Short mmCIF file of C-alpha atoms and ligand atoms in Angstrom, two decimals:
data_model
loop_
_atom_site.label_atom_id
_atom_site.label_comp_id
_atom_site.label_asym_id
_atom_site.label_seq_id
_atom_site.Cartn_x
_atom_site.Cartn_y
_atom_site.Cartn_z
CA UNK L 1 -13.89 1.44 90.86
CA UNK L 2 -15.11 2.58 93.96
CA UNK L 3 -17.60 4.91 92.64
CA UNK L 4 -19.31 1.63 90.36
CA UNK L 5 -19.28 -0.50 94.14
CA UNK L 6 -21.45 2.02 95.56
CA UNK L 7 -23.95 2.75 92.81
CA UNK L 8 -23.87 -1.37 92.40
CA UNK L 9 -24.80 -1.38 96.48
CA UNK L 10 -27.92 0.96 95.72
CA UNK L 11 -29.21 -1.18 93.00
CA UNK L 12 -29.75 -4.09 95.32
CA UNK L 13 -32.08 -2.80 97.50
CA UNK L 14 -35.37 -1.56 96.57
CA UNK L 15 -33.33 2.08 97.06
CA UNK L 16 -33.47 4.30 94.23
CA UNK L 17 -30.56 3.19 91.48
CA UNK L 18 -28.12 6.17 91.14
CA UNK L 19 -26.76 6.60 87.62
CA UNK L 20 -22.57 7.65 87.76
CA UNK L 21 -22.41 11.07 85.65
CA UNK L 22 -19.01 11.98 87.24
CA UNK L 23 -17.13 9.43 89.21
CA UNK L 24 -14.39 10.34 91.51
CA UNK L 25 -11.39 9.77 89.14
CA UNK L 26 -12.83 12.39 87.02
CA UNK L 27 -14.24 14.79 89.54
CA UNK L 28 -10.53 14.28 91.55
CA UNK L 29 -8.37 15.24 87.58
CA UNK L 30 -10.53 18.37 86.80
CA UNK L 31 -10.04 19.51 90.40
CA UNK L 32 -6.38 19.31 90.19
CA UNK L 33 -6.77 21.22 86.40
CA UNK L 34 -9.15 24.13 88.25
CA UNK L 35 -6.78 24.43 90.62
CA UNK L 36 -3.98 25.19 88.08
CA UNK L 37 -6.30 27.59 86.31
CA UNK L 38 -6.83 29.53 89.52
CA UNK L 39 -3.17 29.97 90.50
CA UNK L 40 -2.31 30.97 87.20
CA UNK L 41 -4.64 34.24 87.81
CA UNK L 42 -2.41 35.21 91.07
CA UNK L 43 -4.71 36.15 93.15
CA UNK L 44 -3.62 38.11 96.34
CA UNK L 45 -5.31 37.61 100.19
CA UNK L 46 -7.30 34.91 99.08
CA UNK L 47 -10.72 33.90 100.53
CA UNK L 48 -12.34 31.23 99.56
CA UNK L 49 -15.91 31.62 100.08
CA UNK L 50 -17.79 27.77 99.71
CA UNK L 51 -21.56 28.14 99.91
CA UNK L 52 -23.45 25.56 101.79
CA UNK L 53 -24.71 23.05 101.68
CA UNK L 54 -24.31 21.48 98.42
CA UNK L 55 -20.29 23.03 97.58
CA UNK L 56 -18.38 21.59 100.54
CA UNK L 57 -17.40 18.36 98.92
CA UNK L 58 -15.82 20.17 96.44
CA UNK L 59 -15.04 22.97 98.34
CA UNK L 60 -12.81 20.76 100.57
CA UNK L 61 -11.09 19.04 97.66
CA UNK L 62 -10.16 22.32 95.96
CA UNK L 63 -9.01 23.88 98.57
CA UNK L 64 -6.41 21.11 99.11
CA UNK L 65 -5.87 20.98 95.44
CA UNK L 66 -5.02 25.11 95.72
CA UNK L 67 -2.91 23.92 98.74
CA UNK L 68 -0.82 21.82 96.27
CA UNK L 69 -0.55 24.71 93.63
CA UNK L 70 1.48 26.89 96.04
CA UNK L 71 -1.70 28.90 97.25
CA UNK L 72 -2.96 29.42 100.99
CA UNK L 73 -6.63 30.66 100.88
CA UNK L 74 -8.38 31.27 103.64
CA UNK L 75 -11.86 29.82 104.30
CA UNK L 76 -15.31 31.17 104.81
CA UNK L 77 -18.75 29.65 104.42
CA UNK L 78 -21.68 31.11 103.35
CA UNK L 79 -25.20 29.12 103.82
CA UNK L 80 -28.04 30.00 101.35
CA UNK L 81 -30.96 28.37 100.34
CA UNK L 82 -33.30 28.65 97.16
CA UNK L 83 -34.58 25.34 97.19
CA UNK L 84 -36.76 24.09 99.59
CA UNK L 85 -37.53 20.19 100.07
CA UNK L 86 -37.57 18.65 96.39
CA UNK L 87 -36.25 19.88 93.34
CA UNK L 88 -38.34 23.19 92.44
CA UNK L 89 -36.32 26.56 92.68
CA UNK L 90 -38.36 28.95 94.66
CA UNK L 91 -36.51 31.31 93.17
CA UNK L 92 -35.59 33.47 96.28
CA UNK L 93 -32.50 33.45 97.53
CA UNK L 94 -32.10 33.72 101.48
CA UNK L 95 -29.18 33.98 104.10
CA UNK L 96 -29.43 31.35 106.43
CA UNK L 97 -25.72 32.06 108.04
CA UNK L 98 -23.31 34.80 106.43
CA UNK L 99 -19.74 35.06 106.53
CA UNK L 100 -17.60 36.29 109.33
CA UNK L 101 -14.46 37.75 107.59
CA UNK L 102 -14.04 40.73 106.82
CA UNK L 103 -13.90 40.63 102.20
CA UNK L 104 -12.88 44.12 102.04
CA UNK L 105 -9.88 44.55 99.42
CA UNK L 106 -9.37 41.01 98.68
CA UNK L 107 -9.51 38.32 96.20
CA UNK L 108 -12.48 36.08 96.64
CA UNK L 109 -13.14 32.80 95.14
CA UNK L 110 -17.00 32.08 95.64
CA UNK L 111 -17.34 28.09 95.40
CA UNK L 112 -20.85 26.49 94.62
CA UNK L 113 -21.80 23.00 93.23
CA UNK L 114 -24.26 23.82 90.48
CA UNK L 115 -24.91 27.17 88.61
CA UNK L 116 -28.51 26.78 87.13
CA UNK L 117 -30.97 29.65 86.90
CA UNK L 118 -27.46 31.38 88.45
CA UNK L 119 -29.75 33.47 90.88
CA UNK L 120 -27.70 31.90 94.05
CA UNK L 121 -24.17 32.89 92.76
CA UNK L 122 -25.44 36.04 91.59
CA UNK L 123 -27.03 37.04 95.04
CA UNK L 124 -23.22 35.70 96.67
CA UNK L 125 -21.14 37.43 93.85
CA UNK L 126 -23.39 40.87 94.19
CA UNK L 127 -23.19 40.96 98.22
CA UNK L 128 -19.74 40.00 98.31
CA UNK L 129 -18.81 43.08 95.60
CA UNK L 130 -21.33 45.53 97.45
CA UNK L 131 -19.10 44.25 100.76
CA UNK L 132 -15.96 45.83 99.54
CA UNK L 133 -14.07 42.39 98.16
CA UNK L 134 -11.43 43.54 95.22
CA UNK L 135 -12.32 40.48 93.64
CA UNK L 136 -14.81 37.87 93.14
CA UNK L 137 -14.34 35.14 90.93
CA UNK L 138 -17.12 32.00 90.76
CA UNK L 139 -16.05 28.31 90.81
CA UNK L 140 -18.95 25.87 90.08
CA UNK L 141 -18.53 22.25 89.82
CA UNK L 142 -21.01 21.59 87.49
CA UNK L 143 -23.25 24.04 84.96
CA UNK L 144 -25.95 23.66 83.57
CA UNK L 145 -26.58 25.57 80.20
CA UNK L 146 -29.84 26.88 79.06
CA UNK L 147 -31.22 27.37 82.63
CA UNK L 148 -30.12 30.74 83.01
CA UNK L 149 -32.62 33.27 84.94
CA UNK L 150 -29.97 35.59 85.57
CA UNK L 151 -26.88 36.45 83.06
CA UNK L 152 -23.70 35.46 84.90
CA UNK L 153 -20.48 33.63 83.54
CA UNK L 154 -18.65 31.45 85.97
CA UNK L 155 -14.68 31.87 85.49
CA UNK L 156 -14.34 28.21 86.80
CA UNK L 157 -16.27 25.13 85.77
CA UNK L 158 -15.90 21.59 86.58
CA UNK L 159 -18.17 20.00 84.23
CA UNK L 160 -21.41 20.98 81.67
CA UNK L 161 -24.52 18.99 83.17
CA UNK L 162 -26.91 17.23 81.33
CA UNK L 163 -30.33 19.11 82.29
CA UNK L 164 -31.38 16.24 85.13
CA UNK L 165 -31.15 16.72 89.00
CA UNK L 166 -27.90 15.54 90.43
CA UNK L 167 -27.23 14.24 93.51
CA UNK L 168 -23.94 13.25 95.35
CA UNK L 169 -20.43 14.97 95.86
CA UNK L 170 -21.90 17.29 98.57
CA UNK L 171 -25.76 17.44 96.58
CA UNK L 172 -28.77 16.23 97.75
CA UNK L 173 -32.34 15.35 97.08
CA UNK L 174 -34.30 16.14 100.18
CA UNK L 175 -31.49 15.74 102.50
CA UNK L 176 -30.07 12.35 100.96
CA UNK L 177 -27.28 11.66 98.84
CA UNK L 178 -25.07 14.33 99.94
CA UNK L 179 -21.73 11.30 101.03
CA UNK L 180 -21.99 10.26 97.59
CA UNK L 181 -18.29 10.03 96.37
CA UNK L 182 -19.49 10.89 92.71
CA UNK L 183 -21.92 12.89 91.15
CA UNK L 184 -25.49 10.52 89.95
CA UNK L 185 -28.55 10.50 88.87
CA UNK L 186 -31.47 9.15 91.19
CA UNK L 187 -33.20 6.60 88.47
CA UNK L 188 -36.59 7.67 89.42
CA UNK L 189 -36.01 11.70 89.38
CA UNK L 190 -35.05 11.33 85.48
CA UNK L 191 -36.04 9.28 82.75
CA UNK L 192 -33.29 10.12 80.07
CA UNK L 193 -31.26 7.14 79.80
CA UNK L 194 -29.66 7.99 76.52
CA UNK L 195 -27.70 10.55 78.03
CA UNK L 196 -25.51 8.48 79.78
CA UNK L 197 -24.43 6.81 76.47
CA UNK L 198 -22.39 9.52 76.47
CA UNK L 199 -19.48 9.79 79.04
CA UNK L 200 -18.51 13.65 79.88
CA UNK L 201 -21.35 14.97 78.38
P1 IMP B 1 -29.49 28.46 90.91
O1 IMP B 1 -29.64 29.53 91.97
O2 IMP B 1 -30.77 28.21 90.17
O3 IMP B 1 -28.31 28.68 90.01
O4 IMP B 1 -29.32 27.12 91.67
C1 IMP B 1 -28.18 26.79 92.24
C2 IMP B 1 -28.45 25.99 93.49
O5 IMP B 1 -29.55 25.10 93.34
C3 IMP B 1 -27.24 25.12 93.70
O6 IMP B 1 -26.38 25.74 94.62
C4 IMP B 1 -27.81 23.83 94.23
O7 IMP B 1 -27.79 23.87 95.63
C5 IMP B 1 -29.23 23.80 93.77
N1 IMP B 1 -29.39 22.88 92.62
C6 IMP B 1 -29.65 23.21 91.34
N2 IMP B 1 -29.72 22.10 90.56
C7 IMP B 1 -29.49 21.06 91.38
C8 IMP B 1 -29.40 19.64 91.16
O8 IMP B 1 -29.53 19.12 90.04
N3 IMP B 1 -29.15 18.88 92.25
C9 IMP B 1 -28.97 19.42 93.50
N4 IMP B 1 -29.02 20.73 93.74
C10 IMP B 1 -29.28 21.55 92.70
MG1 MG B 2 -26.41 25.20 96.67
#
């Protein structure tokens, strides 16, 4: 599998070895089902919102998957930041380049890769509401429980994640990792092996 090739190439070098959580069979299945779970809500005037960096991986394969449902969002990006270098939350959330659409009265789908303390999709959710949207439903590829600053409840979720920092599938560490096909582990970031004993955990 493609996915093992690449985590096999890191392992050579005296790079980092990235653990597979999610490969890209899996990750490619569940966005096909999310996809399904979206249409079947109907929604009307459709914007997808993806918030960048880390969600445009997945961004760009859902919005193709919602292409082969029978819906036509359109697209919008949204760039925030809480984290600066590393892996620490600062826990303020900051617009680095808004949307240019116009959400009043429709349907939005906001799109991010992880919803941890929830403080990012929160600050999205609230300005897109305050904005005007009719709508705005959260999509999150992965989630991770327990880590919640803020209460929010995502309607869509790829995957639970194992409290460890991911990388891959549009995430990074410090700018690297982002072209990963699948979503890892870097070895040295986490030292929890036993939770890889258990696939889709
Ligand atoms: P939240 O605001 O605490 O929910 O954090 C969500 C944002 O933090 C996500 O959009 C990610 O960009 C980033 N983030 C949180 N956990 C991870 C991780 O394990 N790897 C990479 N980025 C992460
Ligand atoms: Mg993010």
């Amino acid at each position: 599998m493609a996915s093992d090739f690449f985590a096999g190439l890191m392992t050579m070098s005296t790079a980092p070895r990235i653990r597979v959580l999610f490969d890209e069979g899996t990750i490619a299945k569940r966005n096909e089902a999310l996809a399904q779970e979206i249409a079947a809500a109907k929604p009307q005037n459709l914007l997808v919102v993806a918030v960048l960096k880390g969600s445009f991986m997945f961004a760009a394969d859902l919005i193709r998957a919602l292409h082969r449902v029978g819906l036509s969002p359109q697209v919008e990006f949204v760039h925030l930041s809480s984290y600066l270098d590393g892996t620490v939350s600062t826990g303020n959330v900051t617009i680095l380049r808004d949307v240019e659409s116009d959400v009043r009265g429709r349907d939005v789908l906001l799109v991010d890769d992880i919803l941890e303390s929830g403080r990012t999709v929160t600050f999205a959710k609230d300005l897109l509401m305050a904005r005007g949207a009719k709508s705005v439903k959260t999509a999150v590829l992965l989630e991770k429980p327990g880590k919640r600053a803020v209460q929010i409840h995502p309607d869509y979720v790829g995957f639970t994640c194992p409290d460890v920092f991911v990388v891959g599938y549009g995430m990074d560490v410090a700018h690297s990792y982002r072209q990963l096909p699948f979503v890892g582990v870097v070895d040295h970031l986490d030292n929890s092996p036993d939770l890889f004993d258990k696939p889709g955990s």
